[in-house]
Amino acid sequence: GENVGLHLPTLSVQEGDNSIINCAYSNSASDYFIWYKQESGKGPQFIIDIRSNMDKRQGQRVTVLLNKTVKHLSLQIAATQPGDSAVYFCAEKDNTDKLIFGTGTRLQVFP
Amino acid sequence: GAGVSQTPSNKVTEKGKYVELRCDPISGHTALYWYRQSLGQGPEFLIYFQGTGAADDSGLPNDRFFAVRPEGSVSTLKIQRTERGDSAVYLCASRLAGGDTQYFGPGTRLTVL
């Protein structure tokens, strides 16, 4: 929604650089993880997902890494563009089918 | 194709009033979810439908909140006796049977004065 991202951790990167957004999850039983991008006034937009039987998955300009040992998830964005500026949420799902969202990180891209 | 749609986009109401929020899922998606997002927070789960039935309503905060999906497509979230603390963005998501990905709508911003 509007003003999503107030008081959130912020990552500032220069256009063209790579971005890494990190997320710690809580439930060792979670078997599915997903990253969403949320722009102000809009709903969360799917970016990339990964199941727990994998440790890396790549998409177009994005890569998700999963470390189950330390319960850590990261999103890497290559060649960050101004249009990538948004709040990014990770979410986890166990067998209950609902998503549990993390706090969110605001990504700011400057020229 | 068309994504998840939600109406209204904004709703302003007075404390104590009743409101209904509507969600149209992606055509063919059997699973439908409602989440609530407060300012500066991630979405929080409210309720999940598989077809017409509520498979999990553990996230509904109290009995003022109720949701229906009578024909297994459109869903309505109903809030009785609204309170100022109900002010938030209410998000709907849908998922294809057998898939994992939940696709979100744009949300309804509810403001209770």
PDB file of C-alpha atoms in Angstrom:
ATOM      1  CA  GLY A   1       0.000   0.000   0.000  1.00  0.00           C
ATOM      2  CA  GLU A   2       0.984   3.612   0.109  1.00  0.00           C
ATOM      3  CA  ASN A   3       3.983   4.597   2.164  1.00  0.00           C
ATOM      4  CA  VAL A   4       5.065   0.980   2.436  1.00  0.00           C
ATOM      5  CA  GLY A   5       8.594   1.069   3.724  1.00  0.00           C
ATOM      6  CA  LEU A   6       8.418   3.647   6.478  1.00  0.00           C
ATOM      7  CA  HIS A   7      10.922   2.736   9.204  1.00  0.00           C
ATOM      8  CA  LEU A   8      12.197  -0.238   7.213  1.00  0.00           C
ATOM      9  CA  PRO A   9      15.860  -1.125   6.735  1.00  0.00           C
ATOM     10  CA  THR A  10      17.093   0.631   3.610  1.00  0.00           C
ATOM     11  CA  LEU A  11      19.643  -0.438   1.031  1.00  0.00           C
ATOM     12  CA  SER A  12      20.949   2.325  -1.223  1.00  0.00           C
ATOM     13  CA  VAL A  13      22.788   1.328  -4.398  1.00  0.00           C
ATOM     14  CA  GLN A  14      24.036   3.077  -7.491  1.00  0.00           C
ATOM     15  CA  GLU A  15      22.403   2.335 -10.799  1.00  0.00           C
ATOM     16  CA  GLY A  16      24.239  -0.492 -12.516  1.00  0.00           C
ATOM     17  CA  ASP A  17      25.595  -2.034  -9.321  1.00  0.00           C
ATOM     18  CA  ASN A  18      24.471  -5.373  -7.950  1.00  0.00           C
ATOM     19  CA  SER A  19      22.110  -5.458  -4.953  1.00  0.00           C
ATOM     20  CA  ILE A  20      21.894  -8.080  -2.236  1.00  0.00           C
ATOM     21  CA  ILE A  21      18.898  -8.152   0.079  1.00  0.00           C
ATOM     22  CA  ASN A  22      19.005 -10.517   3.019  1.00  0.00           C
ATOM     23  CA  CYS A  23      16.310 -12.242   5.030  1.00  0.00           C
ATOM     24  CA  ALA A  24      16.336 -14.514   8.066  1.00  0.00           C
ATOM     25  CA  TYR A  25      13.438 -16.917   8.407  1.00  0.00           C
ATOM     26  CA  SER A  26      12.165 -18.531  11.560  1.00  0.00           C
ATOM     27  CA  ASN A  27      10.642 -21.936  10.877  1.00  0.00           C
ATOM     28  CA  SER A  28      12.959 -24.850  10.102  1.00  0.00           C
ATOM     29  CA  ALA A  29       9.903 -26.734   8.789  1.00  0.00           C
ATOM     30  CA  SER A  30       9.316 -24.190   6.010  1.00  0.00           C
ATOM     31  CA  ASP A  31       9.713 -25.810   2.614  1.00  0.00           C
ATOM     32  CA  TYR A  32       8.966 -22.960   0.209  1.00  0.00           C
ATOM     33  CA  PHE A  33      10.298 -19.423   0.052  1.00  0.00           C
ATOM     34  CA  ILE A  34       9.365 -16.477  -2.121  1.00  0.00           C
ATOM     35  CA  TRP A  35      10.439 -12.898  -2.784  1.00  0.00           C
ATOM     36  CA  TYR A  36       8.000 -10.124  -3.557  1.00  0.00           C
ATOM     37  CA  LYS A  37       8.545  -6.547  -4.717  1.00  0.00           C
ATOM     38  CA  GLN A  38       6.085  -3.920  -3.517  1.00  0.00           C
ATOM     39  CA  GLU A  39       5.898  -0.434  -4.961  1.00  0.00           C
ATOM     40  CA  SER A  40       4.071   2.341  -3.193  1.00  0.00           C
ATOM     41  CA  GLY A  41       0.302   1.990  -3.539  1.00  0.00           C
ATOM     42  CA  LYS A  42       0.482  -1.450  -5.118  1.00  0.00           C
ATOM     43  CA  GLY A  43       0.186  -5.052  -4.032  1.00  0.00           C
ATOM     44  CA  PRO A  44       3.182  -7.386  -3.688  1.00  0.00           C
ATOM     45  CA  GLN A  45       4.537  -8.534  -7.062  1.00  0.00           C
ATOM     46  CA  PHE A  46       6.089 -12.002  -7.409  1.00  0.00           C
ATOM     47  CA  ILE A  47       9.810 -11.971  -8.251  1.00  0.00           C
ATOM     48  CA  ILE A  48      11.218 -15.446  -7.686  1.00  0.00           C
ATOM     49  CA  ASP A  49      10.700 -18.476  -5.477  1.00  0.00           C
ATOM     50  CA  ILE A  50      12.641 -21.522  -4.310  1.00  0.00           C
ATOM     51  CA  ARG A  51      11.820 -24.824  -2.673  1.00  0.00           C
ATOM     52  CA  SER A  52      13.820 -26.174   0.237  1.00  0.00           C
ATOM     53  CA  ASN A  53      15.376 -28.968  -1.849  1.00  0.00           C
ATOM     54  CA  MET A  54      17.359 -26.320  -3.735  1.00  0.00           C
ATOM     55  CA  ASP A  55      19.980 -23.822  -2.582  1.00  0.00           C
ATOM     56  CA  LYS A  56      20.031 -21.524  -5.608  1.00  0.00           C
ATOM     57  CA  ARG A  57      17.655 -20.449  -8.322  1.00  0.00           C
ATOM     58  CA  GLN A  58      18.155 -17.902 -11.062  1.00  0.00           C
ATOM     59  CA  GLY A  59      15.746 -15.755 -12.986  1.00  0.00           C
ATOM     60  CA  GLN A  60      16.140 -12.772 -15.245  1.00  0.00           C
ATOM     61  CA  ARG A  61      18.620 -10.475 -13.419  1.00  0.00           C
ATOM     62  CA  VAL A  62      17.646 -12.055 -10.088  1.00  0.00           C
ATOM     63  CA  THR A  63      19.059 -14.920  -8.061  1.00  0.00           C
ATOM     64  CA  VAL A  64      17.755 -16.376  -4.815  1.00  0.00           C
ATOM     65  CA  LEU A  65      20.085 -18.206  -2.444  1.00  0.00           C
ATOM     66  CA  LEU A  66      18.852 -20.421   0.380  1.00  0.00           C
ATOM     67  CA  ASN A  67      20.988 -21.513   3.343  1.00  0.00           C
ATOM     68  CA  LYS A  68      18.912 -23.885   5.442  1.00  0.00           C
ATOM     69  CA  THR A  69      21.686 -24.414   7.981  1.00  0.00           C
ATOM     70  CA  VAL A  70      21.445 -20.847   9.230  1.00  0.00           C
ATOM     71  CA  LYS A  71      17.889 -20.219   7.987  1.00  0.00           C
ATOM     72  CA  HIS A  72      18.933 -17.424   5.655  1.00  0.00           C
ATOM     73  CA  LEU A  73      17.586 -16.305   2.304  1.00  0.00           C
ATOM     74  CA  SER A  74      19.002 -13.693  -0.032  1.00  0.00           C
ATOM     75  CA  LEU A  75      17.918 -11.956  -3.204  1.00  0.00           C
ATOM     76  CA  GLN A  76      20.545 -10.752  -5.614  1.00  0.00           C
ATOM     77  CA  ILE A  77      19.635  -8.238  -8.312  1.00  0.00           C
ATOM     78  CA  ALA A  78      22.158  -7.756 -11.090  1.00  0.00           C
ATOM     79  CA  ALA A  79      22.713  -4.378 -12.758  1.00  0.00           C
ATOM     80  CA  THR A  80      20.189  -2.597 -10.528  1.00  0.00           C
ATOM     81  CA  GLN A  81      17.940  -0.129 -12.332  1.00  0.00           C
ATOM     82  CA  PRO A  82      15.855   2.803 -11.070  1.00  0.00           C
ATOM     83  CA  GLY A  83      12.724   0.712 -11.689  1.00  0.00           C
ATOM     84  CA  ASP A  84      13.953  -1.747  -9.075  1.00  0.00           C
ATOM     85  CA  SER A  85      13.365   0.826  -6.339  1.00  0.00           C
ATOM     86  CA  ALA A  86      10.697  -0.627  -4.040  1.00  0.00           C
ATOM     87  CA  VAL A  87      10.240  -2.520  -0.783  1.00  0.00           C
ATOM     88  CA  TYR A  88      11.243  -6.182  -0.992  1.00  0.00           C
ATOM     89  CA  PHE A  89       9.697  -8.861   1.210  1.00  0.00           C
ATOM     90  CA  CYS A  90      10.743 -12.438   1.719  1.00  0.00           C
ATOM     91  CA  ALA A  91       8.117 -14.947   2.801  1.00  0.00           C
ATOM     92  CA  GLU A  92       8.188 -18.554   3.976  1.00  0.00           C
ATOM     93  CA  LYS A  93       5.566 -21.282   3.842  1.00  0.00           C
ATOM     94  CA  ASP A  94       5.288 -24.537   5.735  1.00  0.00           C
ATOM     95  CA  ASN A  95       2.625 -27.203   5.304  1.00  0.00           C
ATOM     96  CA  THR A  96      -0.102 -24.845   6.508  1.00  0.00           C
ATOM     97  CA  ASP A  97      -0.116 -23.118   3.121  1.00  0.00           C
ATOM     98  CA  LYS A  98      -0.120 -19.545   4.441  1.00  0.00           C
ATOM     99  CA  LEU A  99       2.799 -17.204   3.805  1.00  0.00           C
ATOM    100  CA  ILE A 100       4.693 -15.678   6.719  1.00  0.00           C
ATOM    101  CA  PHE A 101       6.313 -12.418   5.627  1.00  0.00           C
ATOM    102  CA  GLY A 102       9.533 -10.894   6.848  1.00  0.00           C
ATOM    103  CA  THR A 103       9.991  -7.253   7.807  1.00  0.00           C
ATOM    104  CA  GLY A 104      10.877  -5.937   4.379  1.00  0.00           C
ATOM    105  CA  THR A 105      13.796  -3.956   2.990  1.00  0.00           C
ATOM    106  CA  ARG A 106      13.531  -0.716   1.039  1.00  0.00           C
ATOM    107  CA  LEU A 107      15.810  -0.602  -1.999  1.00  0.00           C
ATOM    108  CA  GLN A 108      16.760   2.865  -3.241  1.00  0.00           C
ATOM    109  CA  VAL A 109      18.574   3.177  -6.544  1.00  0.00           C
ATOM    110  CA  PHE A 110      20.344   6.432  -7.283  1.00  0.00           C
ATOM    111  CA  PRO A 111      21.908   7.540 -10.581  1.00  0.00           C
TER     112      PRO A 111
ATOM    113  CA  GLY B   1      -4.262 -12.221 -18.633  1.00  0.00           C
ATOM    114  CA  ALA B   2      -6.150 -10.385 -15.915  1.00  0.00           C
ATOM    115  CA  GLY B   3      -4.671 -10.453 -12.462  1.00  0.00           C
ATOM    116  CA  VAL B   4      -6.350 -10.406  -9.073  1.00  0.00           C
ATOM    117  CA  SER B   5      -8.690  -7.448  -8.729  1.00  0.00           C
ATOM    118  CA  GLN B   6     -10.008  -5.857  -5.559  1.00  0.00           C
ATOM    119  CA  THR B   7     -12.755  -3.332  -4.975  1.00  0.00           C
ATOM    120  CA  PRO B   8     -13.001  -0.718  -3.734  1.00  0.00           C
ATOM    121  CA  SER B   9      -9.426   0.545  -3.933  1.00  0.00           C
ATOM    122  CA  ASN B  10     -10.105   2.865  -1.013  1.00  0.00           C
ATOM    123  CA  LYS B  11     -12.770   2.771   1.672  1.00  0.00           C
ATOM    124  CA  VAL B  12     -13.291   5.373   4.374  1.00  0.00           C
ATOM    125  CA  THR B  13     -15.796   4.543   7.076  1.00  0.00           C
ATOM    126  CA  GLU B  14     -16.736   5.616  10.566  1.00  0.00           C
ATOM    127  CA  LYS B  15     -16.062   3.679  13.722  1.00  0.00           C
ATOM    128  CA  GLY B  16     -18.837   1.165  14.357  1.00  0.00           C
ATOM    129  CA  LYS B  17     -19.895   0.790  10.722  1.00  0.00           C
ATOM    130  CA  TYR B  18     -19.973  -2.407   8.646  1.00  0.00           C
ATOM    131  CA  VAL B  19     -17.800  -2.815   5.537  1.00  0.00           C
ATOM    132  CA  GLU B  20     -17.427  -5.347   2.755  1.00  0.00           C
ATOM    133  CA  LEU B  21     -14.291  -5.758   0.663  1.00  0.00           C
ATOM    134  CA  ARG B  22     -14.389  -7.736  -2.565  1.00  0.00           C
ATOM    135  CA  CYS B  23     -11.767  -9.889  -4.289  1.00  0.00           C
ATOM    136  CA  ASP B  24     -11.867 -11.347  -7.808  1.00  0.00           C
ATOM    137  CA  PRO B  25      -9.137 -13.987  -8.140  1.00  0.00           C
ATOM    138  CA  ILE B  26      -7.323 -14.944 -11.300  1.00  0.00           C
ATOM    139  CA  SER B  27      -9.647 -17.087 -13.418  1.00  0.00           C
ATOM    140  CA  GLY B  28      -9.200 -20.774 -12.646  1.00  0.00           C
ATOM    141  CA  HIS B  29      -7.370 -20.257  -9.349  1.00  0.00           C
ATOM    142  CA  THR B  30      -8.960 -22.467  -6.717  1.00  0.00           C
ATOM    143  CA  ALA B  31      -7.082 -21.147  -3.686  1.00  0.00           C
ATOM    144  CA  LEU B  32      -7.781 -17.639  -2.355  1.00  0.00           C
ATOM    145  CA  TYR B  33      -6.141 -15.813   0.544  1.00  0.00           C
ATOM    146  CA  TRP B  34      -6.796 -12.644   2.517  1.00  0.00           C
ATOM    147  CA  TYR B  35      -3.950 -10.767   4.192  1.00  0.00           C
ATOM    148  CA  ARG B  36      -3.809  -7.492   6.083  1.00  0.00           C
ATOM    149  CA  GLN B  37      -0.906  -5.056   5.836  1.00  0.00           C
ATOM    150  CA  SER B  38      -0.329  -2.278   8.327  1.00  0.00           C
ATOM    151  CA  LEU B  39       1.903   0.682   7.595  1.00  0.00           C
ATOM    152  CA  GLY B  40       5.565  -0.304   7.424  1.00  0.00           C
ATOM    153  CA  GLN B  41       4.855  -4.004   7.952  1.00  0.00           C
ATOM    154  CA  GLY B  42       4.687  -7.121   5.836  1.00  0.00           C
ATOM    155  CA  PRO B  43       1.304  -8.680   5.021  1.00  0.00           C
ATOM    156  CA  GLU B  44      -0.245 -10.832   7.758  1.00  0.00           C
ATOM    157  CA  PHE B  45      -2.395 -13.857   6.953  1.00  0.00           C
ATOM    158  CA  LEU B  46      -6.110 -13.712   7.747  1.00  0.00           C
ATOM    159  CA  ILE B  47      -7.914 -16.578   5.999  1.00  0.00           C
ATOM    160  CA  TYR B  48      -7.477 -19.111   3.187  1.00  0.00           C
ATOM    161  CA  PHE B  49     -10.146 -20.673   0.972  1.00  0.00           C
ATOM    162  CA  GLN B  50      -9.836 -23.851  -1.038  1.00  0.00           C
ATOM    163  CA  GLY B  51     -12.844 -23.712  -3.326  1.00  0.00           C
ATOM    164  CA  THR B  52     -15.878 -22.547  -1.375  1.00  0.00           C
ATOM    165  CA  GLY B  53     -14.712 -23.586   2.070  1.00  0.00           C
ATOM    166  CA  ALA B  54     -12.433 -21.808   4.500  1.00  0.00           C
ATOM    167  CA  ALA B  55      -9.494 -24.181   4.913  1.00  0.00           C
ATOM    168  CA  ASP B  56      -7.737 -22.027   7.503  1.00  0.00           C
ATOM    169  CA  ASP B  57      -9.209 -18.997   9.297  1.00  0.00           C
ATOM    170  CA  SER B  58      -6.652 -18.912  12.090  1.00  0.00           C
ATOM    171  CA  GLY B  59      -5.517 -15.387  11.187  1.00  0.00           C
ATOM    172  CA  LEU B  60      -8.862 -13.651  11.667  1.00  0.00           C
ATOM    173  CA  PRO B  61      -8.284 -11.372  14.690  1.00  0.00           C
ATOM    174  CA  ASN B  62     -11.759 -11.734  16.230  1.00  0.00           C
ATOM    175  CA  ASP B  63     -15.372 -12.543  15.442  1.00  0.00           C
ATOM    176  CA  ARG B  64     -15.983  -9.121  13.874  1.00  0.00           C
ATOM    177  CA  PHE B  65     -14.151 -10.446  10.807  1.00  0.00           C
ATOM    178  CA  PHE B  66     -15.783 -12.919   8.450  1.00  0.00           C
ATOM    179  CA  ALA B  67     -15.185 -13.966   4.855  1.00  0.00           C
ATOM    180  CA  VAL B  68     -17.166 -15.916   2.285  1.00  0.00           C
ATOM    181  CA  ARG B  69     -16.595 -17.434  -1.131  1.00  0.00           C
ATOM    182  CA  PRO B  70     -19.987 -18.918  -2.016  1.00  0.00           C
ATOM    183  CA  GLU B  71     -19.288 -20.011  -5.584  1.00  0.00           C
ATOM    184  CA  GLY B  72     -15.592 -20.734  -5.302  1.00  0.00           C
ATOM    185  CA  SER B  73     -14.530 -17.635  -7.203  1.00  0.00           C
ATOM    186  CA  VAL B  74     -15.236 -14.125  -5.858  1.00  0.00           C
ATOM    187  CA  SER B  75     -14.672 -13.625  -2.138  1.00  0.00           C
ATOM    188  CA  THR B  76     -15.961 -10.954   0.243  1.00  0.00           C
ATOM    189  CA  LEU B  77     -14.263  -9.975   3.490  1.00  0.00           C
ATOM    190  CA  LYS B  78     -16.776  -8.559   5.951  1.00  0.00           C
ATOM    191  CA  ILE B  79     -15.904  -6.466   8.993  1.00  0.00           C
ATOM    192  CA  GLN B  80     -18.565  -5.608  11.549  1.00  0.00           C
ATOM    193  CA  ARG B  81     -18.463  -2.756  14.057  1.00  0.00           C
ATOM    194  CA  THR B  82     -15.233  -1.385  12.597  1.00  0.00           C
ATOM    195  CA  GLU B  83     -12.612   0.017  14.942  1.00  0.00           C
ATOM    196  CA  ARG B  84      -9.815   2.511  14.245  1.00  0.00           C
ATOM    197  CA  GLY B  85      -7.321  -0.317  14.670  1.00  0.00           C
ATOM    198  CA  ASP B  86      -8.830  -2.066  11.637  1.00  0.00           C
ATOM    199  CA  SER B  87      -7.339   0.629   9.392  1.00  0.00           C
ATOM    200  CA  ALA B  88      -4.898  -1.106   7.035  1.00  0.00           C
ATOM    201  CA  VAL B  89      -4.501  -2.321   3.474  1.00  0.00           C
ATOM    202  CA  TYR B  90      -6.404  -5.550   2.902  1.00  0.00           C
ATOM    203  CA  LEU B  91      -4.751  -7.738   0.286  1.00  0.00           C
ATOM    204  CA  CYS B  92      -6.164 -10.689  -1.593  1.00  0.00           C
ATOM    205  CA  ALA B  93      -4.099 -13.358  -3.334  1.00  0.00           C
ATOM    206  CA  SER B  94      -4.942 -16.408  -5.418  1.00  0.00           C
ATOM    207  CA  ARG B  95      -3.085 -19.563  -6.382  1.00  0.00           C
ATOM    208  CA  LEU B  96      -3.514 -22.222  -9.016  1.00  0.00           C
ATOM    209  CA  ALA B  97      -4.247 -25.746  -7.773  1.00  0.00           C
ATOM    210  CA  GLY B  98      -0.996 -27.678  -7.499  1.00  0.00           C
ATOM    211  CA  GLY B  99       1.098 -24.521  -7.698  1.00  0.00           C
ATOM    212  CA  ASP B 100       2.985 -22.691  -4.965  1.00  0.00           C
ATOM    213  CA  THR B 101       2.938 -19.069  -6.056  1.00  0.00           C
ATOM    214  CA  GLN B 102       0.388 -16.694  -4.569  1.00  0.00           C
ATOM    215  CA  TYR B 103      -0.427 -13.731  -6.809  1.00  0.00           C
ATOM    216  CA  PHE B 104      -1.609 -10.593  -5.079  1.00  0.00           C
ATOM    217  CA  GLY B 105      -4.129  -7.954  -5.995  1.00  0.00           C
ATOM    218  CA  PRO B 106      -3.589  -4.214  -5.521  1.00  0.00           C
ATOM    219  CA  GLY B 107      -5.328  -4.156  -2.138  1.00  0.00           C
ATOM    220  CA  THR B 108      -8.109  -2.134  -0.539  1.00  0.00           C
ATOM    221  CA  ARG B 109      -7.007   0.668   1.761  1.00  0.00           C
ATOM    222  CA  LEU B 110      -9.466   0.800   4.666  1.00  0.00           C
ATOM    223  CA  THR B 111      -9.539   3.882   6.864  1.00  0.00           C
ATOM    224  CA  VAL B 112     -11.720   3.880   9.948  1.00  0.00           C
ATOM    225  CA  LEU B 113     -12.291   7.391  11.340  1.00  0.00           C
TER     226      LEU B 113
END
